[in-house]
């Protein structure tokens, strides 16, 4: 939990950099899974990974993926993630077609898009839940009470509250 606390309290640029690093790792892992499942593995893996990152991170950055506050993500943000990942998958295959002469199938675009969308969305949901859980655990569970107009019963209640260890 200390790591999460330090990340939450870090300056905005470091939190954004962390999201960019996580997204880069997820894009690479999703692409490697795609390559394992795909029958078209004739091209240079290092070029494809560099291409994915060169397309993906700027699309995410300039389309506003890193502007929102993660704990306030709504379904609207996830629709944007779906659209951004579609753009990345289509651009990736278009650039491969232009540079390498790769003839892609729509099935490949859809599979890569689904993998990107699933990994990024799941990471955002998990991150959001961790932030919310961490925030809820830090809330002070105690609340103040005023005993007013209870006479001797109020004095007895006050003594009982002070003596009882579960109340502070």
PDB file of C-alpha atoms in Angstrom:
ATOM      1  CA  UNK A   1       0.000   0.000   0.000  1.00  0.00           C
ATOM      2  CA  UNK A   2       2.943   2.342   0.514  1.00  0.00           C
ATOM      3  CA  UNK A   3       3.743   2.169  -3.197  1.00  0.00           C
ATOM      4  CA  UNK A   4       0.164   3.104  -4.057  1.00  0.00           C
ATOM      5  CA  UNK A   5       0.213   5.949  -1.540  1.00  0.00           C
ATOM      6  CA  UNK A   6       3.476   7.291  -2.947  1.00  0.00           C
ATOM      7  CA  UNK A   7       2.097   7.043  -6.468  1.00  0.00           C
ATOM      8  CA  UNK A   8      -1.132   8.818  -5.513  1.00  0.00           C
ATOM      9  CA  UNK A   9       0.805  11.603  -3.803  1.00  0.00           C
ATOM     10  CA  UNK A  10       3.365  11.924  -6.607  1.00  0.00           C
ATOM     11  CA  UNK A  11       3.299  14.955  -8.911  1.00  0.00           C
ATOM     12  CA  UNK A  12       0.937  14.728 -11.850  1.00  0.00           C
ATOM     13  CA  UNK A  13       3.706  14.226 -14.414  1.00  0.00           C
ATOM     14  CA  UNK A  14       4.949  11.105 -12.604  1.00  0.00           C
ATOM     15  CA  UNK A  15       1.461   9.649 -12.372  1.00  0.00           C
ATOM     16  CA  UNK A  16       0.992  10.316 -16.083  1.00  0.00           C
ATOM     17  CA  UNK A  17       4.386   8.758 -16.849  1.00  0.00           C
ATOM     18  CA  UNK A  18       3.359   5.668 -14.873  1.00  0.00           C
ATOM     19  CA  UNK A  19       0.189   5.338 -16.952  1.00  0.00           C
ATOM     20  CA  UNK A  20       2.208   5.727 -20.161  1.00  0.00           C
ATOM     21  CA  UNK A  21       4.638   2.989 -19.057  1.00  0.00           C
ATOM     22  CA  UNK A  22       1.763   0.664 -18.076  1.00  0.00           C
ATOM     23  CA  UNK A  23       0.020   1.316 -21.400  1.00  0.00           C
ATOM     24  CA  UNK A  24       3.259   0.650 -23.309  1.00  0.00           C
ATOM     25  CA  UNK A  25       3.734  -2.671 -21.533  1.00  0.00           C
ATOM     26  CA  UNK A  26       0.109  -3.617 -22.174  1.00  0.00           C
ATOM     27  CA  UNK A  27       0.334  -2.702 -25.861  1.00  0.00           C
ATOM     28  CA  UNK A  28       3.448  -4.857 -26.223  1.00  0.00           C
ATOM     29  CA  UNK A  29       1.958  -7.801 -24.310  1.00  0.00           C
ATOM     30  CA  UNK A  30      -1.287  -7.594 -26.262  1.00  0.00           C
ATOM     31  CA  UNK A  31       0.632  -7.527 -29.506  1.00  0.00           C
ATOM     32  CA  UNK A  32       2.764 -10.520 -28.488  1.00  0.00           C
ATOM     33  CA  UNK A  33      -0.404 -12.461 -27.644  1.00  0.00           C
ATOM     34  CA  UNK A  34      -1.791 -11.454 -31.036  1.00  0.00           C
ATOM     35  CA  UNK A  35       1.377 -12.746 -32.718  1.00  0.00           C
ATOM     36  CA  UNK A  36       1.094 -16.055 -30.872  1.00  0.00           C
ATOM     37  CA  UNK A  37      -2.529 -16.469 -31.957  1.00  0.00           C
ATOM     38  CA  UNK A  38      -2.043 -15.149 -35.475  1.00  0.00           C
ATOM     39  CA  UNK A  39      -0.863 -17.184 -38.430  1.00  0.00           C
ATOM     40  CA  UNK A  40       0.967 -14.217 -39.992  1.00  0.00           C
ATOM     41  CA  UNK A  41       4.306 -14.034 -38.195  1.00  0.00           C
ATOM     42  CA  UNK A  42       6.586 -13.372 -41.160  1.00  0.00           C
ATOM     43  CA  UNK A  43       7.592  -9.821 -40.262  1.00  0.00           C
ATOM     44  CA  UNK A  44      10.239  -8.388 -37.963  1.00  0.00           C
ATOM     45  CA  UNK A  45       8.928  -8.440 -34.429  1.00  0.00           C
ATOM     46  CA  UNK A  46      11.108  -5.567 -33.231  1.00  0.00           C
ATOM     47  CA  UNK A  47       9.881  -3.297 -36.042  1.00  0.00           C
ATOM     48  CA  UNK A  48       6.270  -4.158 -35.267  1.00  0.00           C
ATOM     49  CA  UNK A  49       6.683  -3.473 -31.538  1.00  0.00           C
ATOM     50  CA  UNK A  50       8.345  -0.127 -32.229  1.00  0.00           C
ATOM     51  CA  UNK A  51       5.565   0.664 -34.694  1.00  0.00           C
ATOM     52  CA  UNK A  52       2.846  -0.205 -32.164  1.00  0.00           C
ATOM     53  CA  UNK A  53       4.423   2.075 -29.548  1.00  0.00           C
ATOM     54  CA  UNK A  54       5.073   4.836 -32.076  1.00  0.00           C
ATOM     55  CA  UNK A  55       1.406   4.802 -33.055  1.00  0.00           C
ATOM     56  CA  UNK A  56      -0.196   3.899 -29.730  1.00  0.00           C
ATOM     57  CA  UNK A  57       1.325   6.275 -27.209  1.00  0.00           C
ATOM     58  CA  UNK A  58       0.869   9.447 -29.320  1.00  0.00           C
ATOM     59  CA  UNK A  59      -2.735   8.439 -30.115  1.00  0.00           C
ATOM     60  CA  UNK A  60      -3.398   7.928 -26.412  1.00  0.00           C
ATOM     61  CA  UNK A  61      -1.604  11.121 -25.410  1.00  0.00           C
ATOM     62  CA  UNK A  62      -3.066  13.501 -27.978  1.00  0.00           C
ATOM     63  CA  UNK A  63      -6.594  12.095 -27.747  1.00  0.00           C
ATOM     64  CA  UNK A  64      -6.776  12.822 -24.024  1.00  0.00           C
ATOM     65  CA  UNK A  65      -6.379   9.387 -22.454  1.00  0.00           C
ATOM     66  CA  UNK A  66      -4.061  10.783 -19.782  1.00  0.00           C
ATOM     67  CA  UNK A  67      -6.074  13.905 -18.938  1.00  0.00           C
ATOM     68  CA  UNK A  68      -8.856  12.354 -16.880  1.00  0.00           C
ATOM     69  CA  UNK A  69      -8.765  11.440 -13.233  1.00  0.00           C
ATOM     70  CA  UNK A  70      -8.677   7.661 -13.071  1.00  0.00           C
ATOM     71  CA  UNK A  71     -11.023   7.212 -10.125  1.00  0.00           C
ATOM     72  CA  UNK A  72     -13.751   9.182 -11.929  1.00  0.00           C
ATOM     73  CA  UNK A  73     -13.691   7.090 -15.110  1.00  0.00           C
ATOM     74  CA  UNK A  74     -17.153   6.420 -16.464  1.00  0.00           C
ATOM     75  CA  UNK A  75     -18.451   4.286 -19.299  1.00  0.00           C
ATOM     76  CA  UNK A  76     -17.889   7.252 -21.624  1.00  0.00           C
ATOM     77  CA  UNK A  77     -14.127   7.008 -21.010  1.00  0.00           C
ATOM     78  CA  UNK A  78     -14.205   3.325 -21.901  1.00  0.00           C
ATOM     79  CA  UNK A  79     -15.939   4.097 -25.197  1.00  0.00           C
ATOM     80  CA  UNK A  80     -13.088   6.478 -25.956  1.00  0.00           C
ATOM     81  CA  UNK A  81     -10.599   3.712 -25.141  1.00  0.00           C
ATOM     82  CA  UNK A  82     -12.419   1.407 -27.573  1.00  0.00           C
ATOM     83  CA  UNK A  83     -12.269   4.037 -30.317  1.00  0.00           C
ATOM     84  CA  UNK A  84      -8.592   4.888 -29.674  1.00  0.00           C
ATOM     85  CA  UNK A  85      -7.608   1.235 -29.845  1.00  0.00           C
ATOM     86  CA  UNK A  86      -9.486   0.822 -33.126  1.00  0.00           C
ATOM     87  CA  UNK A  87      -7.506   3.747 -34.553  1.00  0.00           C
ATOM     88  CA  UNK A  88      -4.235   2.182 -33.367  1.00  0.00           C
ATOM     89  CA  UNK A  89      -5.048  -1.233 -34.863  1.00  0.00           C
ATOM     90  CA  UNK A  90      -6.142   0.202 -38.227  1.00  0.00           C
ATOM     91  CA  UNK A  91      -3.133   2.544 -38.473  1.00  0.00           C
ATOM     92  CA  UNK A  92      -0.789  -0.288 -37.547  1.00  0.00           C
ATOM     93  CA  UNK A  93      -2.018  -2.523 -40.353  1.00  0.00           C
ATOM     94  CA  UNK A  94      -2.168   0.335 -42.851  1.00  0.00           C
ATOM     95  CA  UNK A  95       1.457   1.274 -42.138  1.00  0.00           C
ATOM     96  CA  UNK A  96       2.506  -2.388 -42.355  1.00  0.00           C
ATOM     97  CA  UNK A  97       0.746  -2.592 -45.706  1.00  0.00           C
ATOM     98  CA  UNK A  98       2.543   0.501 -47.005  1.00  0.00           C
ATOM     99  CA  UNK A  99       6.013  -0.301 -45.628  1.00  0.00           C
ATOM    100  CA  UNK A 100       6.158  -4.099 -45.743  1.00  0.00           C
ATOM    101  CA  UNK A 101       3.557  -4.966 -48.355  1.00  0.00           C
ATOM    102  CA  UNK A 102       1.584  -6.862 -45.740  1.00  0.00           C
ATOM    103  CA  UNK A 103      -1.886  -7.872 -46.847  1.00  0.00           C
ATOM    104  CA  UNK A 104      -3.993  -7.856 -43.740  1.00  0.00           C
ATOM    105  CA  UNK A 105      -7.288  -9.467 -43.008  1.00  0.00           C
ATOM    106  CA  UNK A 106     -10.123  -7.711 -41.214  1.00  0.00           C
ATOM    107  CA  UNK A 107      -9.980 -10.581 -38.722  1.00  0.00           C
ATOM    108  CA  UNK A 108      -6.437  -9.508 -37.772  1.00  0.00           C
ATOM    109  CA  UNK A 109      -7.529  -5.914 -37.168  1.00  0.00           C
ATOM    110  CA  UNK A 110     -10.467  -7.046 -35.042  1.00  0.00           C
ATOM    111  CA  UNK A 111      -8.363  -9.498 -33.014  1.00  0.00           C
ATOM    112  CA  UNK A 112      -5.662  -6.922 -32.306  1.00  0.00           C
ATOM    113  CA  UNK A 113      -8.278  -4.291 -31.471  1.00  0.00           C
ATOM    114  CA  UNK A 114     -10.021  -6.639 -29.023  1.00  0.00           C
ATOM    115  CA  UNK A 115      -6.726  -7.515 -27.309  1.00  0.00           C
ATOM    116  CA  UNK A 116      -5.720  -3.845 -26.990  1.00  0.00           C
ATOM    117  CA  UNK A 117      -9.143  -2.826 -25.719  1.00  0.00           C
ATOM    118  CA  UNK A 118      -9.383  -5.673 -23.220  1.00  0.00           C
ATOM    119  CA  UNK A 119      -5.936  -5.107 -21.736  1.00  0.00           C
ATOM    120  CA  UNK A 120      -6.199  -1.319 -21.444  1.00  0.00           C
ATOM    121  CA  UNK A 121      -9.783  -1.431 -20.128  1.00  0.00           C
ATOM    122  CA  UNK A 122      -9.042  -4.107 -17.545  1.00  0.00           C
ATOM    123  CA  UNK A 123      -5.988  -2.196 -16.347  1.00  0.00           C
ATOM    124  CA  UNK A 124      -8.070   0.970 -15.959  1.00  0.00           C
ATOM    125  CA  UNK A 125     -10.810  -0.856 -14.072  1.00  0.00           C
ATOM    126  CA  UNK A 126      -8.312  -2.501 -11.717  1.00  0.00           C
ATOM    127  CA  UNK A 127      -6.432   0.782 -11.182  1.00  0.00           C
ATOM    128  CA  UNK A 128      -9.669   2.629 -10.520  1.00  0.00           C
ATOM    129  CA  UNK A 129     -10.802   0.008  -8.022  1.00  0.00           C
ATOM    130  CA  UNK A 130      -7.430   0.090  -6.230  1.00  0.00           C
ATOM    131  CA  UNK A 131      -7.640   3.882  -5.954  1.00  0.00           C
ATOM    132  CA  UNK A 132     -11.202   3.777  -4.651  1.00  0.00           C
ATOM    133  CA  UNK A 133     -10.390   0.974  -2.192  1.00  0.00           C
ATOM    134  CA  UNK A 134      -7.312   2.838  -0.965  1.00  0.00           C
ATOM    135  CA  UNK A 135      -9.306   6.055  -0.564  1.00  0.00           C
ATOM    136  CA  UNK A 136     -12.145   4.350   1.303  1.00  0.00           C
ATOM    137  CA  UNK A 137      -9.742   2.665   3.717  1.00  0.00           C
ATOM    138  CA  UNK A 138      -8.212   6.015   4.626  1.00  0.00           C
ATOM    139  CA  UNK A 139     -11.489   7.680   5.500  1.00  0.00           C
ATOM    140  CA  UNK A 140     -11.900   8.356   9.158  1.00  0.00           C
ATOM    141  CA  UNK A 141     -14.519   5.914  10.349  1.00  0.00           C
ATOM    142  CA  UNK A 142     -15.153   7.919  13.536  1.00  0.00           C
ATOM    143  CA  UNK A 143     -17.697  10.659  13.720  1.00  0.00           C
ATOM    144  CA  UNK A 144     -18.479  13.232  16.342  1.00  0.00           C
ATOM    145  CA  UNK A 145     -21.677  13.154  18.349  1.00  0.00           C
ATOM    146  CA  UNK A 146     -23.263  15.766  20.543  1.00  0.00           C
ATOM    147  CA  UNK A 147     -25.137  14.759  23.652  1.00  0.00           C
ATOM    148  CA  UNK A 148     -27.619  17.526  24.329  1.00  0.00           C
ATOM    149  CA  UNK A 149     -30.507  17.783  26.718  1.00  0.00           C
ATOM    150  CA  UNK A 150     -30.251  14.276  28.082  1.00  0.00           C
ATOM    151  CA  UNK A 151     -29.657  15.249  31.729  1.00  0.00           C
ATOM    152  CA  UNK A 152     -28.224  12.511  33.919  1.00  0.00           C
ATOM    153  CA  UNK A 153     -28.797   9.944  31.167  1.00  0.00           C
ATOM    154  CA  UNK A 154     -26.523  12.025  28.920  1.00  0.00           C
ATOM    155  CA  UNK A 155     -23.789  12.071  31.557  1.00  0.00           C
ATOM    156  CA  UNK A 156     -24.118   8.295  31.903  1.00  0.00           C
ATOM    157  CA  UNK A 157     -23.936   7.891  28.126  1.00  0.00           C
ATOM    158  CA  UNK A 158     -20.779  10.044  28.005  1.00  0.00           C
ATOM    159  CA  UNK A 159     -19.083   7.953  30.716  1.00  0.00           C
ATOM    160  CA  UNK A 160     -20.081   4.787  28.898  1.00  0.00           C
ATOM    161  CA  UNK A 161     -18.631   6.067  25.623  1.00  0.00           C
ATOM    162  CA  UNK A 162     -15.375   7.113  27.283  1.00  0.00           C
ATOM    163  CA  UNK A 163     -14.975   3.806  29.145  1.00  0.00           C
ATOM    164  CA  UNK A 164     -15.921   1.575  26.200  1.00  0.00           C
ATOM    165  CA  UNK A 165     -12.761   0.782  24.219  1.00  0.00           C
ATOM    166  CA  UNK A 166     -14.513   0.459  20.901  1.00  0.00           C
ATOM    167  CA  UNK A 167     -15.624   4.129  21.007  1.00  0.00           C
ATOM    168  CA  UNK A 168     -13.105   6.979  21.067  1.00  0.00           C
TER     169      UNK A 168
END
